[in-house]
Amino acid sequence: MMIPPRNSRSTNKVRGTVSLGGVEVSRWDSTLLKKRIGLVLNDVRTITDTAEFLSGLTIEEILDPMDGPLQTSSPGSREHHAMNTALQMVGLSSSLLPRLTTKLATVVTANEAELAPSPLRPRCYALSPAEWSKLLLARVLTQALYDHGSQSSLQGTVLLLDDTTIFMSEVEEARLLRTLKRSGAATVMTSHKWASGRWADQIVVVKDGAIVERGTHEDLLRLGPQQSFYAAKWQTMLTDN
């Protein structure tokens, strides 16, 4: 699930509390809450399965925000502003779009078989796993920007990103996280890449399903590898490199 469906329902929590803006989530208006949250889930099959499901659509159709009148939108419309801003945020506006002669109207695919010319379908452009990962993130950001009603600000939006930078280089990841910070969105990101901690305002280290430490990158490194699991991982990473 890449974006919470408008009519989705969630199970009640078993224990603990989850609050947003100091208000327990069960007290929020569900429609308003879903407009405030952007969700990207990732596991070994999510990107592959979603890419296959969306193959054969244009970039514009993939990014089309729910509740947005795509069929009547124009290059200057609110929908297109959200799409273009999201593509800039993830870096595809400079790395992918310049190679596409039809830009947002390009049909993309994850299936090599669809690249063969056929009179029954339009010509497709194959995206790499890294490009699909960025496009799916851009899809969530497009919806968040559209729901927010702003061309660039996501102030008041919460982004829950599960290992979304797994295919990105350190440079691309740093650029994305700086961009998300400037947008004003509150971003909670899980990652198996220890280097990602440098860009976080707050790091929460989870081991065997439990929180073992939290703090800033500098605070945890200052504890040293003997007292900090995070610092020990950093030392190992630097030694291996």
PDB file of N, CA, C and O in Angstrom, residues 121-184:
ATOM      1  N   ARG A 121      -0.156  -1.801 -28.434  1.00  0.00           N
ATOM      2  CA  ARG A 121       0.146  -0.978 -27.274  1.00  0.00           C
ATOM      3  C   ARG A 121       1.159   0.098 -27.642  1.00  0.00           C
ATOM      4  O   ARG A 121       1.929  -0.059 -28.588  1.00  0.00           O
ATOM      5  N   PRO A 122       1.160   1.194 -26.895  1.00  0.00           N
ATOM      6  CA  PRO A 122       2.116   2.262 -27.181  1.00  0.00           C
ATOM      7  C   PRO A 122       3.531   1.847 -26.793  1.00  0.00           C
ATOM      8  O   PRO A 122       3.731   0.903 -26.029  1.00  0.00           O
ATOM      9  N   ARG A 123       4.496   2.570 -27.318  1.00  0.00           N
ATOM     10  CA  ARG A 123       5.886   2.279 -26.993  1.00  0.00           C
ATOM     11  C   ARG A 123       6.137   2.556 -25.511  1.00  0.00           C
ATOM     12  O   ARG A 123       5.697   3.564 -24.967  1.00  0.00           O
ATOM     13  N   CYS A 124       6.849   1.626 -24.863  1.00  0.00           N
ATOM     14  CA  CYS A 124       7.110   1.744 -23.429  1.00  0.00           C
ATOM     15  C   CYS A 124       8.570   2.102 -23.164  1.00  0.00           C
ATOM     16  O   CYS A 124       9.451   1.839 -23.988  1.00  0.00           O
ATOM     17  N   TYR A 125       8.787   2.680 -22.011  1.00  0.00           N
ATOM     18  CA  TYR A 125      10.136   2.986 -21.546  1.00  0.00           C
ATOM     19  C   TYR A 125      10.360   2.208 -20.252  1.00  0.00           C
ATOM     20  O   TYR A 125       9.559   2.319 -19.319  1.00  0.00           O
ATOM     21  N   ALA A 126      11.416   1.411 -20.202  1.00  0.00           N
ATOM     22  CA  ALA A 126      11.678   0.588 -19.030  1.00  0.00           C
ATOM     23  C   ALA A 126      12.397   1.382 -17.954  1.00  0.00           C
ATOM     24  O   ALA A 126      13.404   2.047 -18.220  1.00  0.00           O
ATOM     25  N   LEU A 127      11.879   1.334 -16.742  1.00  0.00           N
ATOM     26  CA  LEU A 127      12.511   1.995 -15.602  1.00  0.00           C
ATOM     27  C   LEU A 127      13.316   0.973 -14.802  1.00  0.00           C
ATOM     28  O   LEU A 127      12.917  -0.183 -14.676  1.00  0.00           O
ATOM     29  N   SER A 128      14.419   1.414 -14.248  1.00  0.00           N
ATOM     30  CA  SER A 128      15.223   0.569 -13.375  1.00  0.00           C
ATOM     31  C   SER A 128      14.551   0.469 -12.009  1.00  0.00           C
ATOM     32  O   SER A 128      13.667   1.279 -11.682  1.00  0.00           O
ATOM     33  N   PRO A 129      14.933  -0.505 -11.174  1.00  0.00           N
ATOM     34  CA  PRO A 129      14.374  -0.569  -9.814  1.00  0.00           C
ATOM     35  C   PRO A 129      14.568   0.724  -9.039  1.00  0.00           C
ATOM     36  O   PRO A 129      13.678   1.138  -8.292  1.00  0.00           O
ATOM     37  N   ALA A 130      15.716   1.378  -9.214  1.00  0.00           N
ATOM     38  CA  ALA A 130      15.957   2.641  -8.517  1.00  0.00           C
ATOM     39  C   ALA A 130      14.991   3.722  -8.989  1.00  0.00           C
ATOM     40  O   ALA A 130      14.473   4.514  -8.183  1.00  0.00           O
ATOM     41  N   GLU A 131      14.728   3.769 -10.300  1.00  0.00           N
ATOM     42  CA  GLU A 131      13.799   4.769 -10.842  1.00  0.00           C
ATOM     43  C   GLU A 131      12.370   4.478 -10.407  1.00  0.00           C
ATOM     44  O   GLU A 131      11.611   5.409 -10.103  1.00  0.00           O
ATOM     45  N   TRP A 132      12.000   3.194 -10.361  1.00  0.00           N
ATOM     46  CA  TRP A 132      10.661   2.852  -9.864  1.00  0.00           C
ATOM     47  C   TRP A 132      10.517   3.255  -8.397  1.00  0.00           C
ATOM     48  O   TRP A 132       9.481   3.784  -7.981  1.00  0.00           O
ATOM     49  N   SER A 133      11.564   3.032  -7.603  1.00  0.00           N
ATOM     50  CA  SER A 133      11.513   3.406  -6.190  1.00  0.00           C
ATOM     51  C   SER A 133      11.270   4.897  -6.031  1.00  0.00           C
ATOM     52  O   SER A 133      10.454   5.335  -5.212  1.00  0.00           O
ATOM     53  N   LYS A 134      11.967   5.701  -6.829  1.00  0.00           N
ATOM     54  CA  LYS A 134      11.796   7.153  -6.763  1.00  0.00           C
ATOM     55  C   LYS A 134      10.419   7.568  -7.271  1.00  0.00           C
ATOM     56  O   LYS A 134       9.794   8.478  -6.724  1.00  0.00           O
ATOM     57  N   LEU A 135       9.941   6.905  -8.324  1.00  0.00           N
ATOM     58  CA  LEU A 135       8.631   7.253  -8.873  1.00  0.00           C
ATOM     59  C   LEU A 135       7.516   6.950  -7.879  1.00  0.00           C
ATOM     60  O   LEU A 135       6.561   7.725  -7.741  1.00  0.00           O
ATOM     61  N   LEU A 136       7.619   5.829  -7.172  1.00  0.00           N
ATOM     62  CA  LEU A 136       6.599   5.484  -6.187  1.00  0.00           C
ATOM     63  C   LEU A 136       6.631   6.447  -5.003  1.00  0.00           C
ATOM     64  O   LEU A 136       5.590   6.779  -4.429  1.00  0.00           O
ATOM     65  N   LEU A 137       7.820   6.912  -4.631  1.00  0.00           N
ATOM     66  CA  LEU A 137       7.910   7.942  -3.599  1.00  0.00           C
ATOM     67  C   LEU A 137       7.306   9.243  -4.111  1.00  0.00           C
ATOM     68  O   LEU A 137       6.573   9.933  -3.387  1.00  0.00           O
ATOM     69  N   ALA A 138       7.588   9.582  -5.375  1.00  0.00           N
ATOM     70  CA  ALA A 138       7.013  10.795  -5.966  1.00  0.00           C
ATOM     71  C   ALA A 138       5.491  10.715  -6.005  1.00  0.00           C
ATOM     72  O   ALA A 138       4.797  11.728  -5.863  1.00  0.00           O
ATOM     73  N   ARG A 139       4.961   9.506  -6.180  1.00  0.00           N
ATOM     74  CA  ARG A 139       3.506   9.313  -6.186  1.00  0.00           C
ATOM     75  C   ARG A 139       2.895   9.715  -4.846  1.00  0.00           C
ATOM     76  O   ARG A 139       1.847  10.380  -4.784  1.00  0.00           O
ATOM     77  N   VAL A 140       3.546   9.312  -3.768  1.00  0.00           N
ATOM     78  CA  VAL A 140       3.061   9.672  -2.442  1.00  0.00           C
ATOM     79  C   VAL A 140       3.218  11.169  -2.192  1.00  0.00           C
ATOM     80  O   VAL A 140       2.321  11.823  -1.641  1.00  0.00           O
ATOM     81  N   LEU A 141       4.348  11.736  -2.610  1.00  0.00           N
ATOM     82  CA  LEU A 141       4.581  13.164  -2.415  1.00  0.00           C
ATOM     83  C   LEU A 141       3.606  14.004  -3.244  1.00  0.00           C
ATOM     84  O   LEU A 141       3.157  15.066  -2.789  1.00  0.00           O
ATOM     85  N   THR A 142       3.270  13.540  -4.439  1.00  0.00           N
ATOM     86  CA  THR A 142       2.283  14.248  -5.261  1.00  0.00           C
ATOM     87  C   THR A 142       0.945  14.330  -4.541  1.00  0.00           C
ATOM     88  O   THR A 142       0.307  15.388  -4.485  1.00  0.00           O
ATOM     89  N   GLN A 143       0.516  13.202  -3.981  1.00  0.00           N
ATOM     90  CA  GLN A 143      -0.748  13.186  -3.249  1.00  0.00           C
ATOM     91  C   GLN A 143      -0.694  14.109  -2.041  1.00  0.00           C
ATOM     92  O   GLN A 143      -1.646  14.848  -1.763  1.00  0.00           O
ATOM     93  N   ALA A 144       0.445  14.083  -1.323  1.00  0.00           N
ATOM     94  CA  ALA A 144       0.578  14.931  -0.134  1.00  0.00           C
ATOM     95  C   ALA A 144       0.552  16.402  -0.501  1.00  0.00           C
ATOM     96  O   ALA A 144      -0.098  17.220   0.175  1.00  0.00           O
ATOM     97  N   LEU A 145       1.237  16.776  -1.569  1.00  0.00           N
ATOM     98  CA  LEU A 145       1.249  18.173  -2.019  1.00  0.00           C
ATOM     99  C   LEU A 145      -0.132  18.603  -2.488  1.00  0.00           C
ATOM    100  O   LEU A 145      -0.592  19.714  -2.200  1.00  0.00           O
ATOM    101  N   TYR A 146      -0.809  17.724  -3.208  1.00  0.00           N
ATOM    102  CA  TYR A 146      -2.153  18.034  -3.693  1.00  0.00           C
ATOM    103  C   TYR A 146      -3.123  18.215  -2.530  1.00  0.00           C
ATOM    104  O   TYR A 146      -3.912  19.170  -2.497  1.00  0.00           O
ATOM    105  N   ASP A 147      -3.070  17.307  -1.559  1.00  0.00           N
ATOM    106  CA  ASP A 147      -3.959  17.397  -0.398  1.00  0.00           C
ATOM    107  C   ASP A 147      -3.648  18.635   0.434  1.00  0.00           C
ATOM    108  O   ASP A 147      -4.555  19.235   1.024  1.00  0.00           O
ATOM    109  N   HIS A 148      -2.358  19.006   0.494  1.00  0.00           N
ATOM    110  CA  HIS A 148      -1.969  20.174   1.291  1.00  0.00           C
ATOM    111  C   HIS A 148      -2.421  21.467   0.636  1.00  0.00           C
ATOM    112  O   HIS A 148      -2.646  22.468   1.323  1.00  0.00           O
ATOM    113  N   GLY A 149      -2.543  21.445  -0.690  1.00  0.00           N
ATOM    114  CA  GLY A 149      -2.961  22.637  -1.408  1.00  0.00           C
ATOM    115  C   GLY A 149      -1.846  23.638  -1.619  1.00  0.00           C
ATOM    116  O   GLY A 149      -2.089  24.802  -1.924  1.00  0.00           O
ATOM    117  N   SER A 150      -0.604  23.181  -1.464  1.00  0.00           N
ATOM    118  CA  SER A 150       0.549  24.062  -1.626  1.00  0.00           C
ATOM    119  C   SER A 150       1.440  23.539  -2.737  1.00  0.00           C
ATOM    120  O   SER A 150       1.497  22.334  -2.994  1.00  0.00           O
ATOM    121  N   GLN A 151       2.152  24.459  -3.414  1.00  0.00           N
ATOM    122  CA  GLN A 151       3.030  24.046  -4.495  1.00  0.00           C
ATOM    123  C   GLN A 151       4.323  23.426  -3.991  1.00  0.00           C
ATOM    124  O   GLN A 151       4.965  22.671  -4.716  1.00  0.00           O
ATOM    125  N   SER A 152       4.737  23.742  -2.771  1.00  0.00           N
ATOM    126  CA  SER A 152       6.015  23.219  -2.297  1.00  0.00           C
ATOM    127  C   SER A 152       6.044  22.885  -0.811  1.00  0.00           C
ATOM    128  O   SER A 152       6.861  22.082  -0.378  1.00  0.00           O
ATOM    129  N   SER A 153       5.159  23.467  -0.020  1.00  0.00           N
ATOM    130  CA  SER A 153       5.189  23.249   1.426  1.00  0.00           C
ATOM    131  C   SER A 153       4.384  22.019   1.824  1.00  0.00           C
ATOM    132  O   SER A 153       3.302  21.764   1.298  1.00  0.00           O
ATOM    133  N   LEU A 154       4.964  21.262   2.762  1.00  0.00           N
ATOM    134  CA  LEU A 154       4.253  20.122   3.350  1.00  0.00           C
ATOM    135  C   LEU A 154       4.135  20.303   4.856  1.00  0.00           C
ATOM    136  O   LEU A 154       4.057  19.323   5.595  1.00  0.00           O
ATOM    137  N   GLN A 155       4.118  21.539   5.301  1.00  0.00           N
ATOM    138  CA  GLN A 155       3.975  21.830   6.720  1.00  0.00           C
ATOM    139  C   GLN A 155       2.686  21.208   7.248  1.00  0.00           C
ATOM    140  O   GLN A 155       1.609  21.393   6.688  1.00  0.00           O
ATOM    141  N   GLY A 156       2.810  20.417   8.307  1.00  0.00           N
ATOM    142  CA  GLY A 156       1.644  19.756   8.879  1.00  0.00           C
ATOM    143  C   GLY A 156       1.409  18.359   8.334  1.00  0.00           C
ATOM    144  O   GLY A 156       0.502  17.661   8.793  1.00  0.00           O
ATOM    145  N   THR A 157       2.234  17.934   7.361  1.00  0.00           N
ATOM    146  CA  THR A 157       2.125  16.595   6.795  1.00  0.00           C
ATOM    147  C   THR A 157       3.113  15.655   7.486  1.00  0.00           C
ATOM    148  O   THR A 157       4.223  16.052   7.826  1.00  0.00           O
ATOM    149  N   VAL A 158       2.705  14.403   7.694  1.00  0.00           N
ATOM    150  CA  VAL A 158       3.579  13.387   8.277  1.00  0.00           C
ATOM    151  C   VAL A 158       3.872  12.347   7.204  1.00  0.00           C
ATOM    152  O   VAL A 158       2.955  11.755   6.626  1.00  0.00           O
ATOM    153  N   LEU A 159       5.151  12.125   6.929  1.00  0.00           N
ATOM    154  CA  LEU A 159       5.579  11.130   5.953  1.00  0.00           C
ATOM    155  C   LEU A 159       6.160   9.935   6.689  1.00  0.00           C
ATOM    156  O   LEU A 159       7.096  10.074   7.476  1.00  0.00           O
ATOM    157  N   LEU A 160       5.611   8.753   6.443  1.00  0.00           N
ATOM    158  CA  LEU A 160       6.105   7.509   7.024  1.00  0.00           C
ATOM    159  C   LEU A 160       6.766   6.720   5.908  1.00  0.00           C
ATOM    160  O   LEU A 160       6.096   6.144   5.041  1.00  0.00           O
ATOM    161  N   LEU A 161       8.099   6.703   5.902  1.00  0.00           N
ATOM    162  CA  LEU A 161       8.866   6.144   4.789  1.00  0.00           C
ATOM    163  C   LEU A 161       9.651   4.923   5.259  1.00  0.00           C
ATOM    164  O   LEU A 161      10.545   5.037   6.103  1.00  0.00           O
ATOM    165  N   ASP A 162       9.326   3.783   4.692  1.00  0.00           N
ATOM    166  CA  ASP A 162       9.966   2.524   5.083  1.00  0.00           C
ATOM    167  C   ASP A 162      11.089   2.186   4.106  1.00  0.00           C
ATOM    168  O   ASP A 162      10.838   1.679   3.011  1.00  0.00           O
ATOM    169  N   ASP A 163      12.320   2.480   4.493  1.00  0.00           N
ATOM    170  CA  ASP A 163      13.504   2.105   3.707  1.00  0.00           C
ATOM    171  C   ASP A 163      13.408   2.564   2.259  1.00  0.00           C
ATOM    172  O   ASP A 163      13.788   1.841   1.329  1.00  0.00           O
ATOM    173  N   THR A 164      12.928   3.787   2.045  1.00  0.00           N
ATOM    174  CA  THR A 164      12.700   4.268   0.679  1.00  0.00           C
ATOM    175  C   THR A 164      13.978   4.672  -0.046  1.00  0.00           C
ATOM    176  O   THR A 164      13.960   4.865  -1.259  1.00  0.00           O
ATOM    177  N   THR A 165      15.078   4.812   0.678  1.00  0.00           N
ATOM    178  CA  THR A 165      16.324   5.239   0.027  1.00  0.00           C
ATOM    179  C   THR A 165      17.253   4.060  -0.256  1.00  0.00           C
ATOM    180  O   THR A 165      18.435   4.257  -0.528  1.00  0.00           O
ATOM    181  N   ILE A 166      16.738   2.847  -0.202  1.00  0.00           N
ATOM    182  CA  ILE A 166      17.574   1.661  -0.333  1.00  0.00           C
ATOM    183  C   ILE A 166      18.329   1.619  -1.661  1.00  0.00           C
ATOM    184  O   ILE A 166      19.458   1.126  -1.738  1.00  0.00           O
ATOM    185  N   PHE A 167      17.738   2.162  -2.740  1.00  0.00           N
ATOM    186  CA  PHE A 167      18.386   2.146  -4.053  1.00  0.00           C
ATOM    187  C   PHE A 167      19.131   3.449  -4.360  1.00  0.00           C
ATOM    188  O   PHE A 167      19.659   3.598  -5.461  1.00  0.00           O
ATOM    189  N   MET A 168      19.145   4.382  -3.429  1.00  0.00           N
ATOM    190  CA  MET A 168      19.775   5.673  -3.668  1.00  0.00           C
ATOM    191  C   MET A 168      21.230   5.675  -3.219  1.00  0.00           C
ATOM    192  O   MET A 168      21.604   5.003  -2.262  1.00  0.00           O
ATOM    193  N   SER A 169      22.038   6.471  -3.908  1.00  0.00           N
ATOM    194  CA  SER A 169      23.402   6.697  -3.457  1.00  0.00           C
ATOM    195  C   SER A 169      23.364   7.617  -2.251  1.00  0.00           C
ATOM    196  O   SER A 169      22.328   8.221  -1.934  1.00  0.00           O
ATOM    197  N   GLU A 170      24.488   7.740  -1.555  1.00  0.00           N
ATOM    198  CA  GLU A 170      24.530   8.625  -0.388  1.00  0.00           C
ATOM    199  C   GLU A 170      24.258  10.065  -0.784  1.00  0.00           C
ATOM    200  O   GLU A 170      23.614  10.813  -0.037  1.00  0.00           O
ATOM    201  N   VAL A 171      24.733  10.468  -1.953  1.00  0.00           N
ATOM    202  CA  VAL A 171      24.491  11.838  -2.426  1.00  0.00           C
ATOM    203  C   VAL A 171      23.010  12.059  -2.688  1.00  0.00           C
ATOM    204  O   VAL A 171      22.427  13.082  -2.293  1.00  0.00           O
ATOM    205  N   GLU A 172      22.367  11.107  -3.370  1.00  0.00           N
ATOM    206  CA  GLU A 172      20.939  11.226  -3.667  1.00  0.00           C
ATOM    207  C   GLU A 172      20.126  11.217  -2.386  1.00  0.00           C
ATOM    208  O   GLU A 172      19.158  11.985  -2.247  1.00  0.00           O
ATOM    209  N   GLU A 173      20.483  10.358  -1.459  1.00  0.00           N
ATOM    210  CA  GLU A 173      19.770  10.270  -0.196  1.00  0.00           C
ATOM    211  C   GLU A 173      19.882  11.567   0.586  1.00  0.00           C
ATOM    212  O   GLU A 173      18.880  12.086   1.103  1.00  0.00           O
ATOM    213  N   ALA A 174      21.085  12.118   0.669  1.00  0.00           N
ATOM    214  CA  ALA A 174      21.288  13.371   1.396  1.00  0.00           C
ATOM    215  C   ALA A 174      20.474  14.504   0.770  1.00  0.00           C
ATOM    216  O   ALA A 174      19.857  15.312   1.479  1.00  0.00           O
ATOM    217  N   ARG A 175      20.440  14.543  -0.566  1.00  0.00           N
ATOM    218  CA  ARG A 175      19.685  15.589  -1.261  1.00  0.00           C
ATOM    219  C   ARG A 175      18.196  15.456  -0.968  1.00  0.00           C
ATOM    220  O   ARG A 175      17.495  16.448  -0.713  1.00  0.00           O
ATOM    221  N   LEU A 176      17.689  14.216  -0.995  1.00  0.00           N
ATOM    222  CA  LEU A 176      16.269  13.987  -0.727  1.00  0.00           C
ATOM    223  C   LEU A 176      15.909  14.398   0.693  1.00  0.00           C
ATOM    224  O   LEU A 176      14.910  15.101   0.914  1.00  0.00           O
ATOM    225  N   LEU A 177      16.703  13.976   1.670  1.00  0.00           N
ATOM    226  CA  LEU A 177      16.377  14.275   3.067  1.00  0.00           C
ATOM    227  C   LEU A 177      16.461  15.761   3.356  1.00  0.00           C
ATOM    228  O   LEU A 177      15.665  16.294   4.142  1.00  0.00           O
ATOM    229  N   ARG A 178      17.408  16.458   2.735  1.00  0.00           N
ATOM    230  CA  ARG A 178      17.461  17.918   2.903  1.00  0.00           C
ATOM    231  C   ARG A 178      16.224  18.562   2.296  1.00  0.00           C
ATOM    232  O   ARG A 178      15.669  19.512   2.858  1.00  0.00           O
ATOM    233  N   THR A 179      15.784  18.043   1.155  1.00  0.00           N
ATOM    234  CA  THR A 179      14.591  18.580   0.498  1.00  0.00           C
ATOM    235  C   THR A 179      13.355  18.358   1.361  1.00  0.00           C
ATOM    236  O   THR A 179      12.504  19.256   1.494  1.00  0.00           O
ATOM    237  N   LEU A 180      13.236  17.176   1.954  1.00  0.00           N
ATOM    238  CA  LEU A 180      12.089  16.889   2.819  1.00  0.00           C
ATOM    239  C   LEU A 180      12.099  17.791   4.047  1.00  0.00           C
ATOM    240  O   LEU A 180      11.042  18.242   4.506  1.00  0.00           O
ATOM    241  N   LYS A 181      13.285  18.067   4.585  1.00  0.00           N
ATOM    242  CA  LYS A 181      13.374  18.978   5.731  1.00  0.00           C
ATOM    243  C   LYS A 181      12.887  20.364   5.349  1.00  0.00           C
ATOM    244  O   LYS A 181      12.120  21.004   6.091  1.00  0.00           O
ATOM    245  N   ARG A 182      13.320  20.846   4.189  1.00  0.00           N
ATOM    246  CA  ARG A 182      12.909  22.188   3.744  1.00  0.00           C
ATOM    247  C   ARG A 182      11.420  22.263   3.475  1.00  0.00           C
ATOM    248  O   ARG A 182      10.813  23.327   3.582  1.00  0.00           O
ATOM    249  N   SER A 183      10.800  21.126   3.123  1.00  0.00           N
ATOM    250  CA  SER A 183       9.364  21.127   2.820  1.00  0.00           C
ATOM    251  C   SER A 183       8.507  21.348   4.058  1.00  0.00           C
ATOM    252  O   SER A 183       7.341  21.709   3.945  1.00  0.00           O
ATOM    253  N   GLY A 184       9.078  21.109   5.244  1.00  0.00           N
ATOM    254  CA  GLY A 184       8.318  21.273   6.478  1.00  0.00           C
ATOM    255  C   GLY A 184       7.609  20.014   6.934  1.00  0.00           C
ATOM    256  O   GLY A 184       6.966  20.012   7.991  1.00  0.00           O
TER     257      GLY A 184
END
